């Protein structure tokens, strides 16, 4: 399960959460301490660069937040980020620099690295989106199993117990998720992976691969500039 380790999924130079996430070999472990980390981090942010419109909420002065958006504590919205019309941030959320939280998007206990995008009708709960990861319209993370049992990450040859009742998805740097897809509890998408629209993803999609459907995962061919 090497593909699920923190250093395999994320470049921590692209998030304010680096001191927290770097403490753990498995990135989901950071979610337990996220709320406390954000409260402490928020108090240390420079007042010349961040406003605090409510207790436990910090918004960079260069960020754009729609007046209809709800920001619940603790929450940090980074420089140049966008929080659009009717976004609902329930709390314990870090929106990185240049990230996009779109119309009617809901966040809960999650980290969006710098440049991550969830632009339209997405739910992101108990999850981490890496640097420049992108969710297509309607793509969601499912963070609770129907039988309420602890989430287990299932790889090709082994399983990894997370000990968490609620865990959404770990979406690596540069990953692309097609419209109206569901990332099931404990789904892991490696760096620069891709998910076809309307997919239901379980288990691990290796870095640089395309998930076309259950049992149909193929290597993604990129040119020297990283384009498909």
PDB file of C-alpha atoms in Angstrom:
ATOM      1  CA  UNK A   1       0.000   0.000   0.000  1.00  0.00           C
ATOM      2  CA  UNK A   2       2.940   2.305  -0.645  1.00  0.00           C
ATOM      3  CA  UNK A   3       0.700   4.270  -3.039  1.00  0.00           C
ATOM      4  CA  UNK A   4      -1.412   5.431  -0.073  1.00  0.00           C
ATOM      5  CA  UNK A   5       1.417   7.013   1.879  1.00  0.00           C
ATOM      6  CA  UNK A   6       1.504  10.768   2.371  1.00  0.00           C
ATOM      7  CA  UNK A   7       4.667  11.369   0.366  1.00  0.00           C
ATOM      8  CA  UNK A   8       3.341   9.364  -2.588  1.00  0.00           C
ATOM      9  CA  UNK A   9       0.127  11.374  -2.872  1.00  0.00           C
ATOM     10  CA  UNK A  10       1.011  14.933  -1.969  1.00  0.00           C
ATOM     11  CA  UNK A  11       3.715  17.567  -2.337  1.00  0.00           C
ATOM     12  CA  UNK A  12       3.423  19.246   1.042  1.00  0.00           C
ATOM     13  CA  UNK A  13       5.053  22.449  -0.196  1.00  0.00           C
ATOM     14  CA  UNK A  14       1.619  23.356  -1.590  1.00  0.00           C
ATOM     15  CA  UNK A  15      -0.396  23.607   1.621  1.00  0.00           C
ATOM     16  CA  UNK A  16      -0.461  25.484   4.916  1.00  0.00           C
ATOM     17  CA  UNK A  17      -1.355  22.139   6.477  1.00  0.00           C
ATOM     18  CA  UNK A  18       2.135  20.757   5.821  1.00  0.00           C
ATOM     19  CA  UNK A  19       3.208  20.784   9.508  1.00  0.00           C
ATOM     20  CA  UNK A  20       0.151  18.697  10.371  1.00  0.00           C
ATOM     21  CA  UNK A  21       0.080  16.262   7.460  1.00  0.00           C
ATOM     22  CA  UNK A  22       3.838  15.651   7.551  1.00  0.00           C
ATOM     23  CA  UNK A  23       3.504  14.134  11.012  1.00  0.00           C
ATOM     24  CA  UNK A  24       1.665  11.099   9.688  1.00  0.00           C
ATOM     25  CA  UNK A  25       2.658   8.277   7.308  1.00  0.00           C
ATOM     26  CA  UNK A  26      -0.984   7.905   6.234  1.00  0.00           C
ATOM     27  CA  UNK A  27      -2.639  11.216   5.274  1.00  0.00           C
ATOM     28  CA  UNK A  28      -6.082  10.428   6.698  1.00  0.00           C
ATOM     29  CA  UNK A  29      -4.539  10.397  10.177  1.00  0.00           C
ATOM     30  CA  UNK A  30      -4.198  14.175   9.950  1.00  0.00           C
ATOM     31  CA  UNK A  31      -7.974  14.607   9.783  1.00  0.00           C
ATOM     32  CA  UNK A  32      -8.387  13.748  13.470  1.00  0.00           C
ATOM     33  CA  UNK A  33      -6.365  16.806  14.499  1.00  0.00           C
ATOM     34  CA  UNK A  34      -7.436  19.185  11.728  1.00  0.00           C
ATOM     35  CA  UNK A  35      -9.848  21.363  13.706  1.00  0.00           C
ATOM     36  CA  UNK A  36      -7.378  22.102  16.483  1.00  0.00           C
ATOM     37  CA  UNK A  37      -4.585  22.689  13.993  1.00  0.00           C
ATOM     38  CA  UNK A  38      -6.656  25.243  12.064  1.00  0.00           C
ATOM     39  CA  UNK A  39      -7.595  27.157  15.204  1.00  0.00           C
ATOM     40  CA  UNK A  40      -3.953  27.423  16.237  1.00  0.00           C
ATOM     41  CA  UNK A  41      -2.806  28.286  12.720  1.00  0.00           C
ATOM     42  CA  UNK A  42      -5.495  30.918  12.277  1.00  0.00           C
ATOM     43  CA  UNK A  43      -4.383  32.767  15.395  1.00  0.00           C
ATOM     44  CA  UNK A  44      -0.865  32.977  13.959  1.00  0.00           C
ATOM     45  CA  UNK A  45      -1.827  34.360  10.542  1.00  0.00           C
ATOM     46  CA  UNK A  46      -0.743  37.953   9.846  1.00  0.00           C
ATOM     47  CA  UNK A  47      -3.606  40.400  10.404  1.00  0.00           C
ATOM     48  CA  UNK A  48      -2.354  42.500   7.532  1.00  0.00           C
ATOM     49  CA  UNK A  49      -3.040  39.640   5.135  1.00  0.00           C
ATOM     50  CA  UNK A  50      -6.109  37.957   6.646  1.00  0.00           C
ATOM     51  CA  UNK A  51      -9.489  39.137   7.909  1.00  0.00           C
ATOM     52  CA  UNK A  52     -11.440  37.292  10.585  1.00  0.00           C
ATOM     53  CA  UNK A  53     -15.135  37.840   9.806  1.00  0.00           C
ATOM     54  CA  UNK A  54     -16.224  35.481  12.594  1.00  0.00           C
ATOM     55  CA  UNK A  55     -14.569  33.658  15.520  1.00  0.00           C
ATOM     56  CA  UNK A  56     -12.471  30.784  14.198  1.00  0.00           C
ATOM     57  CA  UNK A  57     -12.734  31.942  10.572  1.00  0.00           C
ATOM     58  CA  UNK A  58      -9.855  33.536   8.647  1.00  0.00           C
ATOM     59  CA  UNK A  59     -10.070  34.762   5.053  1.00  0.00           C
ATOM     60  CA  UNK A  60      -7.153  36.112   3.047  1.00  0.00           C
ATOM     61  CA  UNK A  61      -7.739  39.669   1.911  1.00  0.00           C
ATOM     62  CA  UNK A  62      -7.092  38.603  -1.694  1.00  0.00           C
ATOM     63  CA  UNK A  63      -9.660  35.776  -1.569  1.00  0.00           C
ATOM     64  CA  UNK A  64     -13.122  36.206  -3.108  1.00  0.00           C
ATOM     65  CA  UNK A  65     -16.017  34.968  -1.002  1.00  0.00           C
ATOM     66  CA  UNK A  66     -19.597  35.323  -2.218  1.00  0.00           C
ATOM     67  CA  UNK A  67     -21.930  37.026   0.264  1.00  0.00           C
ATOM     68  CA  UNK A  68     -24.227  33.978   0.055  1.00  0.00           C
ATOM     69  CA  UNK A  69     -21.480  31.539   1.134  1.00  0.00           C
ATOM     70  CA  UNK A  70     -21.421  30.155   4.683  1.00  0.00           C
ATOM     71  CA  UNK A  71     -18.076  29.812   6.453  1.00  0.00           C
ATOM     72  CA  UNK A  72     -18.255  27.706   9.605  1.00  0.00           C
ATOM     73  CA  UNK A  73     -15.462  27.574  12.154  1.00  0.00           C
ATOM     74  CA  UNK A  74     -12.743  26.554  12.114  1.00  0.00           C
ATOM     75  CA  UNK A  75     -11.996  27.564   8.554  1.00  0.00           C
ATOM     76  CA  UNK A  76      -9.129  29.190   6.670  1.00  0.00           C
ATOM     77  CA  UNK A  77      -9.486  30.509   3.116  1.00  0.00           C
ATOM     78  CA  UNK A  78      -6.138  31.190   1.491  1.00  0.00           C
ATOM     79  CA  UNK A  79      -4.856  33.936  -0.810  1.00  0.00           C
ATOM     80  CA  UNK A  80      -6.512  34.166  -4.201  1.00  0.00           C
ATOM     81  CA  UNK A  81      -9.024  31.445  -3.390  1.00  0.00           C
ATOM     82  CA  UNK A  82     -12.654  31.615  -4.542  1.00  0.00           C
ATOM     83  CA  UNK A  83     -15.678  30.587  -2.478  1.00  0.00           C
ATOM     84  CA  UNK A  84     -18.673  30.969  -4.742  1.00  0.00           C
ATOM     85  CA  UNK A  85     -22.424  31.399  -4.462  1.00  0.00           C
ATOM     86  CA  UNK A  86     -24.154  29.247  -1.814  1.00  0.00           C
ATOM     87  CA  UNK A  87     -21.025  27.295  -0.856  1.00  0.00           C
ATOM     88  CA  UNK A  88     -21.450  25.663   2.572  1.00  0.00           C
ATOM     89  CA  UNK A  89     -18.311  25.187   4.647  1.00  0.00           C
ATOM     90  CA  UNK A  90     -19.445  23.384   7.770  1.00  0.00           C
ATOM     91  CA  UNK A  91     -16.115  23.663   9.543  1.00  0.00           C
ATOM     92  CA  UNK A  92     -12.659  22.169   9.969  1.00  0.00           C
ATOM     93  CA  UNK A  93     -11.780  23.111   6.406  1.00  0.00           C
ATOM     94  CA  UNK A  94      -8.647  24.554   4.847  1.00  0.00           C
ATOM     95  CA  UNK A  95      -9.111  26.113   1.409  1.00  0.00           C
ATOM     96  CA  UNK A  96      -5.664  26.582  -0.065  1.00  0.00           C
ATOM     97  CA  UNK A  97      -4.253  29.463  -2.054  1.00  0.00           C
ATOM     98  CA  UNK A  98      -5.912  29.753  -5.456  1.00  0.00           C
ATOM     99  CA  UNK A  99      -8.344  26.936  -4.688  1.00  0.00           C
ATOM    100  CA  UNK A 100     -11.965  27.026  -5.871  1.00  0.00           C
ATOM    101  CA  UNK A 101     -15.029  26.103  -3.817  1.00  0.00           C
ATOM    102  CA  UNK A 102     -17.884  26.446  -6.267  1.00  0.00           C
ATOM    103  CA  UNK A 103     -21.597  27.027  -6.240  1.00  0.00           C
ATOM    104  CA  UNK A 104     -23.528  24.808  -3.821  1.00  0.00           C
ATOM    105  CA  UNK A 105     -20.350  22.945  -2.812  1.00  0.00           C
ATOM    106  CA  UNK A 106     -20.221  21.559   0.737  1.00  0.00           C
ATOM    107  CA  UNK A 107     -17.000  21.069   2.714  1.00  0.00           C
ATOM    108  CA  UNK A 108     -16.584  19.279   6.023  1.00  0.00           C
ATOM    109  CA  UNK A 109     -13.365  18.278   7.808  1.00  0.00           C
ATOM    110  CA  UNK A 110     -11.169  18.482   4.740  1.00  0.00           C
ATOM    111  CA  UNK A 111      -8.014  19.946   3.254  1.00  0.00           C
ATOM    112  CA  UNK A 112      -7.902  21.513  -0.188  1.00  0.00           C
ATOM    113  CA  UNK A 113      -4.309  22.032  -1.237  1.00  0.00           C
ATOM    114  CA  UNK A 114      -3.324  25.137  -3.186  1.00  0.00           C
ATOM    115  CA  UNK A 115      -4.970  25.215  -6.595  1.00  0.00           C
ATOM    116  CA  UNK A 116      -7.435  22.401  -5.870  1.00  0.00           C
ATOM    117  CA  UNK A 117     -10.816  22.853  -7.544  1.00  0.00           C
ATOM    118  CA  UNK A 118     -14.317  21.736  -6.610  1.00  0.00           C
ATOM    119  CA  UNK A 119     -16.252  24.166  -8.817  1.00  0.00           C
ATOM    120  CA  UNK A 120     -19.818  22.828  -9.083  1.00  0.00           C
ATOM    121  CA  UNK A 121     -22.193  20.858  -6.829  1.00  0.00           C
ATOM    122  CA  UNK A 122     -19.546  18.818  -5.008  1.00  0.00           C
ATOM    123  CA  UNK A 123     -19.489  17.301  -1.523  1.00  0.00           C
ATOM    124  CA  UNK A 124     -16.087  16.890   0.116  1.00  0.00           C
ATOM    125  CA  UNK A 125     -16.180  15.331   3.552  1.00  0.00           C
ATOM    126  CA  UNK A 126     -13.328  13.866   5.633  1.00  0.00           C
ATOM    127  CA  UNK A 127     -11.134  14.080   2.557  1.00  0.00           C
ATOM    128  CA  UNK A 128      -7.962  15.627   1.148  1.00  0.00           C
ATOM    129  CA  UNK A 129      -7.634  17.128  -2.340  1.00  0.00           C
ATOM    130  CA  UNK A 130      -4.059  17.582  -3.495  1.00  0.00           C
ATOM    131  CA  UNK A 131      -2.363  20.378  -5.392  1.00  0.00           C
ATOM    132  CA  UNK A 132      -4.329  21.211  -8.552  1.00  0.00           C
ATOM    133  CA  UNK A 133      -6.641  18.228  -8.107  1.00  0.00           C
ATOM    134  CA  UNK A 134      -9.985  18.806  -9.822  1.00  0.00           C
ATOM    135  CA  UNK A 135     -13.488  17.457  -9.290  1.00  0.00           C
ATOM    136  CA  UNK A 136     -15.891  17.664 -12.223  1.00  0.00           C
ATOM    137  CA  UNK A 137     -19.433  18.932 -11.714  1.00  0.00           C
ATOM    138  CA  UNK A 138     -21.453  16.741  -9.362  1.00  0.00           C
ATOM    139  CA  UNK A 139     -18.510  14.575  -8.281  1.00  0.00           C
ATOM    140  CA  UNK A 140     -18.703  13.745  -4.567  1.00  0.00           C
ATOM    141  CA  UNK A 141     -16.801  11.959  -1.841  1.00  0.00           C
ATOM    142  CA  UNK A 142     -18.829   9.410   0.095  1.00  0.00           C
ATOM    143  CA  UNK A 143     -17.452   9.334   3.625  1.00  0.00           C
ATOM    144  CA  UNK A 144     -19.631   6.809   5.474  1.00  0.00           C
ATOM    145  CA  UNK A 145     -20.265   3.154   4.684  1.00  0.00           C
ATOM    146  CA  UNK A 146     -23.870   1.985   4.620  1.00  0.00           C
ATOM    147  CA  UNK A 147     -23.247  -0.411   7.524  1.00  0.00           C
ATOM    148  CA  UNK A 148     -21.380   2.306   9.500  1.00  0.00           C
ATOM    149  CA  UNK A 149     -18.342   0.037   9.957  1.00  0.00           C
ATOM    150  CA  UNK A 150     -14.768   1.449   9.944  1.00  0.00           C
ATOM    151  CA  UNK A 151     -13.387   2.278   6.528  1.00  0.00           C
ATOM    152  CA  UNK A 152     -10.867  -0.128   5.000  1.00  0.00           C
ATOM    153  CA  UNK A 153      -8.741   0.863   2.003  1.00  0.00           C
ATOM    154  CA  UNK A 154      -8.637  -2.020  -0.438  1.00  0.00           C
ATOM    155  CA  UNK A 155      -5.645  -2.375  -2.717  1.00  0.00           C
ATOM    156  CA  UNK A 156      -4.933  -4.939  -5.390  1.00  0.00           C
ATOM    157  CA  UNK A 157      -3.169  -7.339  -3.020  1.00  0.00           C
ATOM    158  CA  UNK A 158      -3.889  -6.165   0.527  1.00  0.00           C
ATOM    159  CA  UNK A 159      -6.193  -4.150   2.743  1.00  0.00           C
ATOM    160  CA  UNK A 160      -5.423  -1.284   5.089  1.00  0.00           C
ATOM    161  CA  UNK A 161      -7.626  -0.556   8.102  1.00  0.00           C
ATOM    162  CA  UNK A 162      -7.925   3.178   8.746  1.00  0.00           C
ATOM    163  CA  UNK A 163      -9.711   2.988  12.090  1.00  0.00           C
ATOM    164  CA  UNK A 164     -12.001   5.790  10.957  1.00  0.00           C
ATOM    165  CA  UNK A 165     -15.762   5.473  10.769  1.00  0.00           C
ATOM    166  CA  UNK A 166     -15.845   8.457   8.434  1.00  0.00           C
ATOM    167  CA  UNK A 167     -13.322   8.787   5.636  1.00  0.00           C
ATOM    168  CA  UNK A 168     -13.962  10.128   2.173  1.00  0.00           C
ATOM    169  CA  UNK A 169     -11.276  10.201  -0.497  1.00  0.00           C
ATOM    170  CA  UNK A 170      -7.581  10.991  -0.800  1.00  0.00           C
ATOM    171  CA  UNK A 171      -7.141  12.678  -4.162  1.00  0.00           C
ATOM    172  CA  UNK A 172      -3.510  13.059  -5.140  1.00  0.00           C
ATOM    173  CA  UNK A 173      -1.844  16.058  -6.743  1.00  0.00           C
ATOM    174  CA  UNK A 174      -3.074  16.740 -10.264  1.00  0.00           C
ATOM    175  CA  UNK A 175      -5.783  14.082 -10.228  1.00  0.00           C
ATOM    176  CA  UNK A 176      -8.886  14.632 -12.388  1.00  0.00           C
ATOM    177  CA  UNK A 177     -12.326  13.285 -11.426  1.00  0.00           C
ATOM    178  CA  UNK A 178     -15.033  13.212 -14.092  1.00  0.00           C
ATOM    179  CA  UNK A 179     -18.496  14.702 -13.670  1.00  0.00           C
ATOM    180  CA  UNK A 180     -21.077  12.945 -11.483  1.00  0.00           C
ATOM    181  CA  UNK A 181     -18.588  10.432 -10.145  1.00  0.00           C
ATOM    182  CA  UNK A 182     -18.715   8.983  -6.630  1.00  0.00           C
ATOM    183  CA  UNK A 183     -15.517   8.353  -4.707  1.00  0.00           C
ATOM    184  CA  UNK A 184     -16.502   5.674  -2.200  1.00  0.00           C
ATOM    185  CA  UNK A 185     -15.252   5.695   1.410  1.00  0.00           C
ATOM    186  CA  UNK A 186     -11.501   5.193   1.448  1.00  0.00           C
ATOM    187  CA  UNK A 187     -10.963   5.745  -2.275  1.00  0.00           C
ATOM    188  CA  UNK A 188      -7.386   6.747  -3.111  1.00  0.00           C
ATOM    189  CA  UNK A 189      -6.420   8.460  -6.368  1.00  0.00           C
ATOM    190  CA  UNK A 190      -2.705   8.657  -7.090  1.00  0.00           C
ATOM    191  CA  UNK A 191      -0.956  11.681  -8.505  1.00  0.00           C
ATOM    192  CA  UNK A 192      -2.056  12.669 -12.014  1.00  0.00           C
ATOM    193  CA  UNK A 193      -4.650   9.900 -12.153  1.00  0.00           C
ATOM    194  CA  UNK A 194      -7.946  10.328 -13.977  1.00  0.00           C
ATOM    195  CA  UNK A 195     -11.483   9.071 -13.380  1.00  0.00           C
ATOM    196  CA  UNK A 196     -14.038   8.776 -16.164  1.00  0.00           C
ATOM    197  CA  UNK A 197     -17.352  10.626 -15.725  1.00  0.00           C
ATOM    198  CA  UNK A 198     -20.181   8.854 -13.852  1.00  0.00           C
ATOM    199  CA  UNK A 199     -17.750   6.400 -12.248  1.00  0.00           C
ATOM    200  CA  UNK A 200     -18.109   4.730  -8.855  1.00  0.00           C
ATOM    201  CA  UNK A 201     -14.566   4.378  -7.545  1.00  0.00           C
ATOM    202  CA  UNK A 202     -13.506   1.946  -4.818  1.00  0.00           C
ATOM    203  CA  UNK A 203      -9.999   1.150  -3.670  1.00  0.00           C
ATOM    204  CA  UNK A 204      -6.802   2.572  -5.118  1.00  0.00           C
ATOM    205  CA  UNK A 205      -6.206   4.093  -8.548  1.00  0.00           C
ATOM    206  CA  UNK A 206      -2.414   4.151  -9.077  1.00  0.00           C
ATOM    207  CA  UNK A 207      -0.587   7.341  -9.961  1.00  0.00           C
ATOM    208  CA  UNK A 208      -0.662   8.141 -13.641  1.00  0.00           C
ATOM    209  CA  UNK A 209      -3.528   5.734 -14.414  1.00  0.00           C
ATOM    210  CA  UNK A 210      -7.084   6.142 -15.730  1.00  0.00           C
ATOM    211  CA  UNK A 211     -10.078   4.567 -14.031  1.00  0.00           C
ATOM    212  CA  UNK A 212     -12.531   3.715 -16.822  1.00  0.00           C
ATOM    213  CA  UNK A 213     -14.702   1.342 -14.786  1.00  0.00           C
ATOM    214  CA  UNK A 214     -14.485  -1.520 -12.276  1.00  0.00           C
ATOM    215  CA  UNK A 215     -11.584  -3.749 -13.264  1.00  0.00           C
ATOM    216  CA  UNK A 216     -10.637  -1.408 -16.095  1.00  0.00           C
ATOM    217  CA  UNK A 217      -7.712   0.750 -15.021  1.00  0.00           C
ATOM    218  CA  UNK A 218      -5.125   1.627 -17.670  1.00  0.00           C
ATOM    219  CA  UNK A 219      -1.902   3.602 -17.714  1.00  0.00           C
ATOM    220  CA  UNK A 220      -2.281   7.237 -18.647  1.00  0.00           C
ATOM    221  CA  UNK A 221       0.094   8.279 -21.432  1.00  0.00           C
ATOM    222  CA  UNK A 222       1.547  11.746 -20.886  1.00  0.00           C
ATOM    223  CA  UNK A 223       3.846  13.793 -23.068  1.00  0.00           C
ATOM    224  CA  UNK A 224       6.966  15.498 -21.758  1.00  0.00           C
ATOM    225  CA  UNK A 225       4.941  18.478 -20.469  1.00  0.00           C
ATOM    226  CA  UNK A 226       2.560  16.269 -18.536  1.00  0.00           C
ATOM    227  CA  UNK A 227      -0.319  16.515 -20.995  1.00  0.00           C
ATOM    228  CA  UNK A 228      -2.333  13.520 -22.093  1.00  0.00           C
TER     229      UNK A 228
END
